[in-house]
Every structure is written in structure tokens, then in C-alpha cells.
């Protein structure tokens, strides 16, 4: 699309709509990525890092980007190269090269939480590949206080942690993920769903005892782009990374969920099924008893014997009973 056409479309949209951005004054995420000359993975990371701001789609279709935000980002100095540099990610080997250390030392620094992953994926060998922001690694390498960590022996205290098997990469990633999702949450129930998404379902059920509230939180659970399918071999690996493991982390999240639940209930109750109106009682006209030995019938139909006629008609479940039989258990 030419610059003149784009400007004209934006001016028309701004002149037509006021208040919250609508579909005609905003772009879908895939289109916004194209406008900013980013690959979709780069764009998603730019959103997570707050480099590109999104808004909630009024029509319930997820999130979108306003034309004003596209213009703001494009007007930044050095666009688009500077934006790409801010969202560039590297793996262990390239990260080690940026720090000027061996891949082994880089992995030890990451396990100790001194460099924090921003993303991850499970490769075809079912190994977790951690990704790091190149910009953050450059800053780490240039900080004078980190020089002793890049050369010579690892300090004694840190060596002890490594020997004990410490690996803070999953927990540190969860921390970043939690912060991003919390910023995107639109209301107290969505915030509570973010907290619950990091807990094991058993832990969540102990805090959220109402099944309708648990179901509502599950529907609001944030989805991660690129997450393995539930039945894939990588799913258990992903679940371990995305679920709190350490006791202190679990305790903290449980306390956060309990508080978030109080605020969500105060905001509004969780949706529940509405029982239908009770069925109207059927009025059956009284029949005169048939003479003994005489058949009872309906005009135009075959005669019925007296025993059949005197059997009570089956009744339909009414009101609450009917709803209970139909409700979702």
C-alpha cells in the first residue's frame, strides 16, 4: 500500500470514529507486523516487550494495533533496523559469542539467572532451546561489574549453586511471561486467570473451589503462540516450563490467586448457567369413567382397552430438575 493511500485511509478512519479504536481504525496483528517490516515472531516479541502497544478488539476478535501506534513506531529514530535490533534473539551459541565466553560458561550464567531467557521452544529432539535478547546480552557484557563473571573461575557461592543443580531459566522465563500477560489483562477475572495459568490444576482447585469460577478462569487462560498441541510429545515438557515448580514460587502464586479472586468477585460474579423457566403444567380434562367392558377411544383412532386408558400419562421433568439433568457437569 502506498504512503499516500495509507495516510488517506488513516485520516478517514480517524475522522469517522471516536473513542476506543474500532476495526476500521486499527489493524489485525498479522497486518501490523507487515506494516512494521517485522516477521510475526519478531512482532509478537515486540508486543511482549512493550515496543508495540495493542488494544482489545471491540468485536471480540483478540487484540489489534491502531494506525496511530503504527505511525508512532515508524517515526522512531532508526526504524526499522533499530526496532529489529531490540527484538533480536539468540540461542546459547550466539549468546556466548556476544559475551565472549564459551557456550558452557554461558549456560552456567543462564542457569544461575544472571542472563534471563525471553523465549523458548522444544526442538524435534525434544530438547528445550532457550532464546535470549541480544540487546540485553550486549548490556550485560558491557557492564564493568560483570567482568569477573566472564573470565576466570566462577565464584565459590555460585559454584555451590550449580553443583546443587540450580536452574533458574524456567522460573525466570515464567516471571517475564507473568508480567507481560498481567499487563495485557483487561479486567480482574483476566488477571486472576493469568495467575492461575502458572499453577497446577490441583493447586488452583484448592484455592478456587467453585467449579463455575474455575471454568471461567480456564476460558480466560492466556494462550501462548507456538505452544505444542496437548497430545504432542513436547506437551509434557512445555507444561513443566509453564507451571510453577518451586515451593516458594507456588506459595507466592497461591497467595496472589486468592487475592486476585477476591478482587474479581467484587468486580462481578463468574458467569453461571441460567435455569430455564418452569414448564407450564398441562391441564388434562377429566374423563367420565367408561362403562364396564366398553372400550375407550379417540374419534378416528383404533379403540383402546380400558386398562390402557386408565394408565397415567408419563410426566416431563419440569423446572430445576430438568435443568439439573441438562447442565454441564
PDB file of N, CA, C and O in Angstrom, residues 40 62 223:
ATOM      1  N   UNK A  40       6.520 -12.357  12.005  1.00  0.00           N
ATOM      2  CA  UNK A  40       5.491 -12.476  13.032  1.00  0.00           C
ATOM      3  C   UNK A  40       6.092 -12.775  14.409  1.00  0.00           C
ATOM      4  O   UNK A  40       5.634 -12.230  15.416  1.00  0.00           O
ATOM      5  N   UNK A  62      -9.824 -10.694  19.651  1.00  0.00           N
ATOM      6  CA  UNK A  62      -8.436 -10.665  20.109  1.00  0.00           C
ATOM      7  C   UNK A  62      -7.924  -9.249  20.209  1.00  0.00           C
ATOM      8  O   UNK A  62      -8.658  -8.312  20.516  1.00  0.00           O
ATOM      9  N   UNK A 223      -3.357 -17.791  25.992  1.00  0.00           N
ATOM     10  CA  UNK A 223      -2.782 -18.777  25.077  1.00  0.00           C
ATOM     11  C   UNK A 223      -1.419 -18.289  24.603  1.00  0.00           C
ATOM     12  O   UNK A 223      -1.249 -17.109  24.293  1.00  0.00           O
TER      13      UNK A 223
END
